[in-house]
Coordinates of C-alpha atoms in Angstrom, one line a residue:
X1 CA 25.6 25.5 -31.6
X2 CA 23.4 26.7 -28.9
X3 CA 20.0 27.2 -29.1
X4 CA 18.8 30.7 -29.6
X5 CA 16.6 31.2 -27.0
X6 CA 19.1 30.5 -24.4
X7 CA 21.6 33.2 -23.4
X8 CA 25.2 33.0 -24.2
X9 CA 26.1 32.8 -20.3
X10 CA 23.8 29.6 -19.7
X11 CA 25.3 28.1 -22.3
X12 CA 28.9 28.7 -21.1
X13 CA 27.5 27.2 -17.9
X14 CA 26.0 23.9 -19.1
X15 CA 29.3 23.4 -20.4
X16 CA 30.9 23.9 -17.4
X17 CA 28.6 22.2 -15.2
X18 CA 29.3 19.2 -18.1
X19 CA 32.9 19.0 -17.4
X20 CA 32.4 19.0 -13.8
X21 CA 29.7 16.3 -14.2
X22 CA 32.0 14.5 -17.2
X23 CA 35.3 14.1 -14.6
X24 CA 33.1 12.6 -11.4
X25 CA 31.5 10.2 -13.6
X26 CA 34.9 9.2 -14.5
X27 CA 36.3 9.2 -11.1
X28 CA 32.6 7.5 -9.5
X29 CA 32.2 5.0 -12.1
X30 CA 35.0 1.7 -10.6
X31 CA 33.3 2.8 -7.5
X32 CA 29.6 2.3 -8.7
X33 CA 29.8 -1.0 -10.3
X34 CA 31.7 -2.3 -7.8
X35 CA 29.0 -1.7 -5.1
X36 CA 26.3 -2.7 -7.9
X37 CA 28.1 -6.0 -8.5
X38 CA 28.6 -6.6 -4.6
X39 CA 24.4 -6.0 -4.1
X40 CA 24.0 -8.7 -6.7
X41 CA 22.5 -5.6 -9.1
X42 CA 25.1 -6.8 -12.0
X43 CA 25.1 -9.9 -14.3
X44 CA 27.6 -11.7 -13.0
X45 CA 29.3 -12.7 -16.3
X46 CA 28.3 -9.9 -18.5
X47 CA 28.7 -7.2 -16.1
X48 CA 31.9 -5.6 -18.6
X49 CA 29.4 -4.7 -21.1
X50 CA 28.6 -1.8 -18.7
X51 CA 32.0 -0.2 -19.3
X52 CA 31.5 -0.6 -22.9
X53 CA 32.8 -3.8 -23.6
X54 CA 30.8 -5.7 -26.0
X55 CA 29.8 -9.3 -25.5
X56 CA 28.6 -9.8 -28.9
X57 CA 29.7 -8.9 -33.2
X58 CA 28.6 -5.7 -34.7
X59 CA 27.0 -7.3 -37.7
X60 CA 27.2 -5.8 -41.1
X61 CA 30.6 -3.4 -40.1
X62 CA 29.6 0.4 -41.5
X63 CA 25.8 -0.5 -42.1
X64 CA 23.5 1.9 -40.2
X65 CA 22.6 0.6 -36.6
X66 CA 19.1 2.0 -34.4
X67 CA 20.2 1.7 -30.7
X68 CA 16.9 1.4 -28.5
X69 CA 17.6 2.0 -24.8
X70 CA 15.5 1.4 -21.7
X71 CA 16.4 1.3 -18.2
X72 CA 14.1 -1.6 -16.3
X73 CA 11.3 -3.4 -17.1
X74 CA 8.8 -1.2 -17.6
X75 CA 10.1 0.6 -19.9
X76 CA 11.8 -2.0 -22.1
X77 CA 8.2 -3.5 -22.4
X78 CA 7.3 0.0 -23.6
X79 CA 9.9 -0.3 -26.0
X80 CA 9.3 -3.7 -27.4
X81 CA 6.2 -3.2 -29.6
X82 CA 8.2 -0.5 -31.2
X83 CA 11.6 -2.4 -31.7
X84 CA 8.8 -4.9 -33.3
X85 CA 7.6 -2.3 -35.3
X86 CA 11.0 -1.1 -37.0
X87 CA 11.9 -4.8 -37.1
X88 CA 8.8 -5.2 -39.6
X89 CA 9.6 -2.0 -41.5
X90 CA 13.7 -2.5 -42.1
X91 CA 14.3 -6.1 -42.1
X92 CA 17.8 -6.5 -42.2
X93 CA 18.5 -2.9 -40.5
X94 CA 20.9 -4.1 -37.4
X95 CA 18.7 -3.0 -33.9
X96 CA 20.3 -2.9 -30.3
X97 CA 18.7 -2.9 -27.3
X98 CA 19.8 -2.0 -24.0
X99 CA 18.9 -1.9 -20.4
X100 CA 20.0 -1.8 -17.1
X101 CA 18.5 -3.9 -14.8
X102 CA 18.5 -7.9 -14.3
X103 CA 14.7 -8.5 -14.1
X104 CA 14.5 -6.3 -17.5
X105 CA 17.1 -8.8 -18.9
X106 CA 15.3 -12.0 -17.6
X107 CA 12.5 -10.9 -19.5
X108 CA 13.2 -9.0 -22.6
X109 CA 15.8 -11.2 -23.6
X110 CA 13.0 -14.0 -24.3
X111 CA 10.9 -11.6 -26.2
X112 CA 13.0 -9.9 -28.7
X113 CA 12.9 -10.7 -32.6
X114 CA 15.8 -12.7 -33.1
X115 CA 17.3 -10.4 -35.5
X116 CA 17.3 -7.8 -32.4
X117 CA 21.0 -7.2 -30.4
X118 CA 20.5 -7.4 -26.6
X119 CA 23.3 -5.6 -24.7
X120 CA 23.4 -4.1 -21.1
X121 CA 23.8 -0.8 -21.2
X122 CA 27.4 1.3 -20.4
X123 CA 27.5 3.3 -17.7
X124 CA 26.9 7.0 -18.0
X125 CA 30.7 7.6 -17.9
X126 CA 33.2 9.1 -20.8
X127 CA 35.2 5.8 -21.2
X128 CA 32.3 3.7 -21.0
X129 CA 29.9 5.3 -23.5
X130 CA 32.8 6.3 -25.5
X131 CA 33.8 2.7 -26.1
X132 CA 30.1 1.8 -26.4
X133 CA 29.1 4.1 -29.2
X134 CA 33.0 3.6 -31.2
X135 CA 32.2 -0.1 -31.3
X136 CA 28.3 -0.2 -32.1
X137 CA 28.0 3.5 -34.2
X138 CA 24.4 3.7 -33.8
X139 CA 22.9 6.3 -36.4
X140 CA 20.0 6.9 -34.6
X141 CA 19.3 6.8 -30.3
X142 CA 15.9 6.1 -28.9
X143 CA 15.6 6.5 -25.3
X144 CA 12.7 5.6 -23.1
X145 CA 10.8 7.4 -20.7
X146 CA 13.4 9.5 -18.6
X147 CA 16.8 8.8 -19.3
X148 CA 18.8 11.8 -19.9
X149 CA 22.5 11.0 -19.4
X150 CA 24.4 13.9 -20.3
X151 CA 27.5 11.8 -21.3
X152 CA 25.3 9.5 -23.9
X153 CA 23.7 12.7 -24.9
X154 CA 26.4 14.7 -25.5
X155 CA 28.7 11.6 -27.0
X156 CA 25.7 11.5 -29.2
X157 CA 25.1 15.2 -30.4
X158 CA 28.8 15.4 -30.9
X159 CA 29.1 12.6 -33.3
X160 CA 25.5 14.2 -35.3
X161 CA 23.9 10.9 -34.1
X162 CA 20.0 11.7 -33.5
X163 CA 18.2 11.1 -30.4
X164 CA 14.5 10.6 -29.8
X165 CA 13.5 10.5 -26.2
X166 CA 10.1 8.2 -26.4
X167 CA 7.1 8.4 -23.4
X168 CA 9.2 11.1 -22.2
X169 CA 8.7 11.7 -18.5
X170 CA 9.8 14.0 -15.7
X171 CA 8.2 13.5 -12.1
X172 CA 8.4 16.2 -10.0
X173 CA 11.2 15.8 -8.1
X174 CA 13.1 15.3 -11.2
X175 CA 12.3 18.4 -12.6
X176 CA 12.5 20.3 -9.0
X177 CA 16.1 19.1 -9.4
X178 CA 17.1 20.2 -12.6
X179 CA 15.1 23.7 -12.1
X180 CA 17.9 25.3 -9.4
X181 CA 20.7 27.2 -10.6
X182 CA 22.9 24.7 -10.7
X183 CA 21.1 21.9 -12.8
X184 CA 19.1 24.0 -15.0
X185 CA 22.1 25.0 -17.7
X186 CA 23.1 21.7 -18.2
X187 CA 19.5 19.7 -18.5
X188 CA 18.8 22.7 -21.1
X189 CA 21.9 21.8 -22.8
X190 CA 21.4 18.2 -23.3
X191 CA 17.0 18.8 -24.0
X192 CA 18.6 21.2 -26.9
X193 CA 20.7 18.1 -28.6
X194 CA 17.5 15.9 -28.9
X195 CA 16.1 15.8 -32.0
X196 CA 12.2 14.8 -30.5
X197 CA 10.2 14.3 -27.6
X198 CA 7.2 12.6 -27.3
X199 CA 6.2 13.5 -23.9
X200 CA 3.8 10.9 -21.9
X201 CA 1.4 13.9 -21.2
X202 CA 0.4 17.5 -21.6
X203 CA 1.9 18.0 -17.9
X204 CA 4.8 16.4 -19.0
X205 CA 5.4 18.2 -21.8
X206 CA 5.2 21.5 -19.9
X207 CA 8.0 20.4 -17.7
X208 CA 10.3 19.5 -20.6
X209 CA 9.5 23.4 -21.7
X210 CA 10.0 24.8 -18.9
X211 CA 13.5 23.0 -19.0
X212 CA 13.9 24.9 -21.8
X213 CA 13.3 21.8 -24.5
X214 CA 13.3 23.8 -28.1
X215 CA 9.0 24.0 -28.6
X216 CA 9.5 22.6 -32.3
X217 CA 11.2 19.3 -30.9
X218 CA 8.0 18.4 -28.9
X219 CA 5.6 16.2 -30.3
X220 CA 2.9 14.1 -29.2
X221 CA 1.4 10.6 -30.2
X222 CA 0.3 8.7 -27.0
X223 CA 1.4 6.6 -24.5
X224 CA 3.7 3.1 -25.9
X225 CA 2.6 1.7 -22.6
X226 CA -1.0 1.5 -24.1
X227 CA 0.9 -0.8 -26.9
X228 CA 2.6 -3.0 -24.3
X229 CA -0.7 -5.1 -23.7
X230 CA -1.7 -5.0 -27.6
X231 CA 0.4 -8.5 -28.3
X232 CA -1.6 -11.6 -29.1
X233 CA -0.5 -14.7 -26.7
X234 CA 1.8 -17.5 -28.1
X235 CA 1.5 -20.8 -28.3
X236 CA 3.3 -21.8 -25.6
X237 CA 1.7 -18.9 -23.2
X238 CA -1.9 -20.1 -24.5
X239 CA -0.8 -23.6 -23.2
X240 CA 0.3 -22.0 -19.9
X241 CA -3.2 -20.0 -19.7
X242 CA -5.5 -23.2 -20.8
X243 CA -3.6 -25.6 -17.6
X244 CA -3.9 -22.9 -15.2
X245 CA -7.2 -22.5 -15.9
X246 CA -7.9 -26.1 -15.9
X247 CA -6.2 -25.8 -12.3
X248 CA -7.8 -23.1 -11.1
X249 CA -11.3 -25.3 -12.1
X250 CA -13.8 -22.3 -12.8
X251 CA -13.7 -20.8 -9.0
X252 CA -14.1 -17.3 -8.6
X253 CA -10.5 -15.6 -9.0
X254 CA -8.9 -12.0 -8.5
X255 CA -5.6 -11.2 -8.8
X256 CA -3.4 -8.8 -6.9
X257 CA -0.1 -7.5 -9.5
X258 CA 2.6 -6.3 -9.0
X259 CA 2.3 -6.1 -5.3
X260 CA 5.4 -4.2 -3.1
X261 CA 6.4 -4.7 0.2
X262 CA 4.2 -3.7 2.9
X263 CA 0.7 -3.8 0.1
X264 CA 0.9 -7.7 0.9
X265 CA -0.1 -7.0 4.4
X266 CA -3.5 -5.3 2.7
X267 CA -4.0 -7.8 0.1
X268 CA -4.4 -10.6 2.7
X269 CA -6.3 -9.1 5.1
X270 CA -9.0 -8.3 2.2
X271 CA -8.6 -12.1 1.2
X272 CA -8.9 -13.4 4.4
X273 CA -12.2 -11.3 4.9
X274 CA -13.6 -12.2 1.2
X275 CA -13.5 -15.7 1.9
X276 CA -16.2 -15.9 4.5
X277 CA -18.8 -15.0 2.1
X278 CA -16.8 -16.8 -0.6
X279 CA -15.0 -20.0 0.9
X280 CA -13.6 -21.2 -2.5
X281 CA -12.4 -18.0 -3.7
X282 CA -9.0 -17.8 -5.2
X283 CA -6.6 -15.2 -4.7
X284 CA -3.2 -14.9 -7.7
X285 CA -0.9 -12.6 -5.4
X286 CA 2.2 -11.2 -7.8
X287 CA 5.1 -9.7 -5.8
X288 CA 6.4 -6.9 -7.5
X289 CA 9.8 -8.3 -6.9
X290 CA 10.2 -12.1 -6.8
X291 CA 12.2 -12.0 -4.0
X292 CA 9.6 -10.1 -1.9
X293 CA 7.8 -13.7 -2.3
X294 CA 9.5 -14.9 1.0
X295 CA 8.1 -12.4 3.1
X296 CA 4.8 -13.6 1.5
X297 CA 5.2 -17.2 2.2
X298 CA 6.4 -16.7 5.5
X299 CA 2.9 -14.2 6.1
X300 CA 0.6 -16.9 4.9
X301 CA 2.5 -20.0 6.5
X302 CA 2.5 -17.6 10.1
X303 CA -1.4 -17.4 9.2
X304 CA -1.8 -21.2 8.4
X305 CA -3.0 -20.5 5.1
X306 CA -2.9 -23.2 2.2
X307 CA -1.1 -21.9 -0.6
X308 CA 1.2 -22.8 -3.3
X309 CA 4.4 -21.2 -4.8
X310 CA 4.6 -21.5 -8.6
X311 CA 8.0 -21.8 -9.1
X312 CA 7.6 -25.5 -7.8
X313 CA 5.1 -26.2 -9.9
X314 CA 2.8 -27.9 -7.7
X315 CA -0.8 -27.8 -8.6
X316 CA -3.4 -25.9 -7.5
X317 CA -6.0 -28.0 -5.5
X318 CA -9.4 -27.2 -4.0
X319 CA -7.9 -26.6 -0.9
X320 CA -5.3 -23.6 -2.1
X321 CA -6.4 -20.4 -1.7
X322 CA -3.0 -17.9 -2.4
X323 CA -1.3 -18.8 -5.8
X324 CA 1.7 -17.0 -5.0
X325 CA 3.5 -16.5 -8.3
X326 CA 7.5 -15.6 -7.8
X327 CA 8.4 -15.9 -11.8
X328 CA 9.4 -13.2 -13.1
X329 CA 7.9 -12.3 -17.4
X330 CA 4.3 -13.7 -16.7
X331 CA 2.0 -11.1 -15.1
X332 CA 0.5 -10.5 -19.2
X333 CA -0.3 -14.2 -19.6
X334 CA -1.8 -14.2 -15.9
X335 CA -4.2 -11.3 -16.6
X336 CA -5.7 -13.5 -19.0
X337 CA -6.7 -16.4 -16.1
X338 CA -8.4 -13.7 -14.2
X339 CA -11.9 -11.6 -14.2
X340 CA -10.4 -9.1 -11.6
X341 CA -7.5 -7.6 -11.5
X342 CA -5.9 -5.3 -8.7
X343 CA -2.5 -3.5 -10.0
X344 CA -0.4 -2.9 -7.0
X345 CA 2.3 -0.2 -6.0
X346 CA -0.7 2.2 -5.3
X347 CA -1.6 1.3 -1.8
X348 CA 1.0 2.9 0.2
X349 CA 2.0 6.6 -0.2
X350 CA 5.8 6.2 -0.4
X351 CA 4.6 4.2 -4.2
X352 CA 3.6 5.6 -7.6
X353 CA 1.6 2.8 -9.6
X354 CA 2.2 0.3 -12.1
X355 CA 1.1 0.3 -16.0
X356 CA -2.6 -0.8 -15.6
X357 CA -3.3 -1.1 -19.8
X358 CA -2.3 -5.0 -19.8
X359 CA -5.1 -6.0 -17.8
X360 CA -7.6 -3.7 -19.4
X361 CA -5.9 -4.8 -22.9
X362 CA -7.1 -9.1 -21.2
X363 CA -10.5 -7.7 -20.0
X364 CA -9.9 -7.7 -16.5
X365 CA -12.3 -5.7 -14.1
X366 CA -9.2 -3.1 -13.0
X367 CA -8.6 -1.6 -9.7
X368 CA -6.1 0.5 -8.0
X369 CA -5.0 2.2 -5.0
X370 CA -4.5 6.2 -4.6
X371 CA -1.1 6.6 -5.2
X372 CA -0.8 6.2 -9.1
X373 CA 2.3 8.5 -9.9
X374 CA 2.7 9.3 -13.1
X375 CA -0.1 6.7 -14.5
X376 CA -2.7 9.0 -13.2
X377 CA -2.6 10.6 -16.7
X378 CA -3.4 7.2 -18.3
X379 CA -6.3 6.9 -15.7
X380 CA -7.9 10.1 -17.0
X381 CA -7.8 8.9 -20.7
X382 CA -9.1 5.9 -19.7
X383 CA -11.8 7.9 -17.8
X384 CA -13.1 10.0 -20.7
X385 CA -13.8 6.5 -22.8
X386 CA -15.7 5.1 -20.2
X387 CA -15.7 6.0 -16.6
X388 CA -15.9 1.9 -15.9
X389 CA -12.9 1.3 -17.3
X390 CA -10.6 1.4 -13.9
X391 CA -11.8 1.9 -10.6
X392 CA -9.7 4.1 -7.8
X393 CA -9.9 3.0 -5.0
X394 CA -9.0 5.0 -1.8
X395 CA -7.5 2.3 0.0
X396 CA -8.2 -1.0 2.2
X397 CA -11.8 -0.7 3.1
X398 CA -12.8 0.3 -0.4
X399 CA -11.1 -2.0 -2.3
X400 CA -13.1 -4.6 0.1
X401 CA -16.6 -3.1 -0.6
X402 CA -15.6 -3.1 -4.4
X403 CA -14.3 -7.0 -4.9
X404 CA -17.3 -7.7 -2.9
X405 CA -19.6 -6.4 -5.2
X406 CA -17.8 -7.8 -8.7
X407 CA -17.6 -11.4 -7.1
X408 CA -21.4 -11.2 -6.3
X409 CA -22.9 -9.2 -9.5
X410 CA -22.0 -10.8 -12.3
X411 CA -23.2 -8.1 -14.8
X412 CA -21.3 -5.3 -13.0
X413 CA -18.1 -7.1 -13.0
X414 CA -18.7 -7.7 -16.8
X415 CA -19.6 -4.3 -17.8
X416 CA -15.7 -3.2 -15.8
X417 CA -14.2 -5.9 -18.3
X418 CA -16.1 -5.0 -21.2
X419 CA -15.0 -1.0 -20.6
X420 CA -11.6 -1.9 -19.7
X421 CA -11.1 -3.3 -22.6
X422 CA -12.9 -1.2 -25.1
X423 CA -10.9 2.0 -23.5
X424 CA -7.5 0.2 -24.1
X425 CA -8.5 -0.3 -27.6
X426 CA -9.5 2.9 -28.4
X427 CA -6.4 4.4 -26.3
X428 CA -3.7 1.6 -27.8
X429 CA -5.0 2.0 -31.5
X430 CA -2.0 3.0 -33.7
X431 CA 0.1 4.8 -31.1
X432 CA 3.1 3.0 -32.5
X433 CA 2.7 3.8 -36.0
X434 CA 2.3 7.8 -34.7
X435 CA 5.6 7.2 -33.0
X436 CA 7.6 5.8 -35.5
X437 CA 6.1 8.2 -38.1
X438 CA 7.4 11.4 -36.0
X439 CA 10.7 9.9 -34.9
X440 CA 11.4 9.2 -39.0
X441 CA 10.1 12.7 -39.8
X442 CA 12.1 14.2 -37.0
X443 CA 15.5 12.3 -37.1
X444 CA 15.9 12.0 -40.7
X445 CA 17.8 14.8 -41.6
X446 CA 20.8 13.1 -39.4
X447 CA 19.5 9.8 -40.5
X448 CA 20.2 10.4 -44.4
X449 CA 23.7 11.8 -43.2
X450 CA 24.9 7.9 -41.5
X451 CA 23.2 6.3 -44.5
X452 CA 19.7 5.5 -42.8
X453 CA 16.3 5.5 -44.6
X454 CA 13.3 5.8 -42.5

């Protein structure tokens, strides 16, 4: 049935532009995971389960199923204290997750309850997601952030499976895109199948109605990414912090995360010129990507810099002053080694920012460049709490001035930590519960219908 604010003509044209969309997804997909598997983008053994093979048993045949799915990292980290969260309420209940990307699966795979399903996700074509959702029967689909497939969501709606679409998020090119002619029938077709929305922000949320979401399907409850950071260290992770920080020997430290290509180039520089007023100061450089770590080691060998890789393992002496981590899952256990941290992929305009609530959730001293993306939103919430709680930076010569002061006044640098954490308390304090609340008050009329009590 389509929704009554849209007229009968845009409907007949999301369904058109579907079938369209529906037959070159078919004909593109061989074609796609053939390139993806040739870039080394696929797991090379389990690369069928994205044409909807399964690599693992359906447990309890005919039994309700809640199918989380987030595309990379970020987002599946998103999704983990929630996946927690239904764990603890429906013990027993099956739960999938699925992602796309290797680094997600490096990482989440090692942090899931074991009761929790870990699958890579099918491609967004008819065979694939048809075999997918025949096999598993989810009753209920949570997405993450941004991923509107139309063949998932459509597969979906026909089968009256729900979908929540969680930290729902458009940037602006997205939504340019799906605003022409040509896009905006069959985005308002598949918003109109959803059954909720929890958009990231009030900006967001305008985008998604604009896009013709049905008003009564958006809710909000705050950001999951807040919850990311709001997970108490294990033992073995508290072992990791107490030797690095028996390495690191109380020297002054900052850390630079998540750092992309061409930000190293700033990070160094700053280093370089930090260390003639501080000659023992330690710098924890975290490439965004692990394998951007060469370029890193190749920079600092070129400069004749001491530095150690941890991936070898070799300890840090006096005479070290990069830790270059190239390990991929550790950046939350390394926030907690550090008084300072600078999140990366906001230094260079062509970037859009990393989550910064982890290191405010350890009490670091935050920083970050200009170019935030879509986090800026979580910067101004973060703002109203306490205007100390992250510092934006405008780019190489500030972010100098500011680690200059922090490493040489003590009571500033702890008066950042202390407000970077009390704002990600405040901000992270039972967002999950508001989430899980709406997306059991919203989905449950389809719920009840596959069995499922929420």
């Amino acid at each position: 049935m389509r929704p009554a604010h849209a007229p009968a003509s845009a409907a007949r044209g999301g369904l058109a532009l579907y079938e369209l969309y529906r037959a070159a997804s078919r004909a593109a997909a061989p074609a796609v995971l053939l390139w993806r598997r040739m870039r080394g983008l696929e797991h090379p053994s389990r690369w069928p389960e994205r044409l909807g093979r399964p690599s693992a048993a359906r447990p309890r045949p005919g039994s309700p199923l809640v199918w989380f799915h987030a595309v990379s990292l970020g987002e599946g980290m998103a999704a983990l204290p929630v996946v927690r969260h239904c764990v603890r309420l429906h013990p027993g209940l099956p739960i999938l997750l699925t992602t796309t990307t290797l680094s997600a699966f490096e990482v989440i795979k090692d942090l899931l309850p074991d009761a929790v399903i870990y699958q890579f996700a099918p491609l967004d074509c008819p065979d694939a997601v048809e075999s997918f959702i025949g096999y598993w029967k989810p009753s209920l689909i949570v997405l993450m952030e941004s991923e509107l497939w139309p063949n998932l969501i459509m597969s979906a709606a026909e089968k009256g499976i729900a979908v929540a679409l969680l930290n729902a998020r458009m940037s602006l090119k997205s939504f340019n895109c799906w605003s022409v002619r040509l896009g905006l029938p069959l985005v308002s077709m598949m918003l109109s199948k959803l059954s909720l929305v929890i958009p990231l922000s009030t900006i967001q949320a305008v985008r998604f109605q604009l896009l013709h979401t049905p008003p009564q399907k958006i809710h909000f409850a705050g950001d999951l990414k807040y919850a990311v950071g709001d997970v108490e260290p294990g033992e073995k992770e508290l072992n990791t912090i107490k030797g690095l920080q028996q390495q690191f020997n109380n020297r002054p430290t900052w850390m630079a995360a998540s750092i992309h290509k061409g930000e190293e180039e700033v990070i160094l520089r700053v280093h370089d010129e930090l260390i003639k007023t501080c000659p023992s100061l330690l710098l924890i450089l975290v490439p965004r990507h692990p394998e951007d770590s060469m370029n890193v080691s190749l920079a600092l060998k070129k400069q004749k810099v001491n530095f150690v890789l941890r991936s070898t393992n070799e300890v840090v002496s006096l005479n070290t002053r990069v830790y270059v981590v190239d390990t991929l899952g550790e950046l939350r256990m390394l926030y907690r080694v550090t008084p300072i941290a600078v999140v990366g992929g906001s230094f260079l305009p062509s970037l859009a920012g990393h989550n910064f609530s982890e290191a405010a959730a350890a009490g670091c001293a935050v920083l970050t460049g200009p170019h935030v993306g879509h986090f800026y939103h979580m910067l101004v919430e973060l703002w109203q709490i306490n205007p100390l709680a992250v510092k934006q930076l405008t780019g190489e010569v500030e972010l100098l001035e500011a680690l200059k002061v922090m490493l040489s006044d003590s009571k500033a640098l702890e008066a950042r930590q202390k407000a970077a954490k009390d704002a990600f308390s405040i901000m992270s304090d039972g967002v999950v519960n508001r989430v899980w609340n709406l997306v059991s008050t919203f989905a449950v009329d389809s719920q009840q219908k596959h069995g499922v009590a929420v």
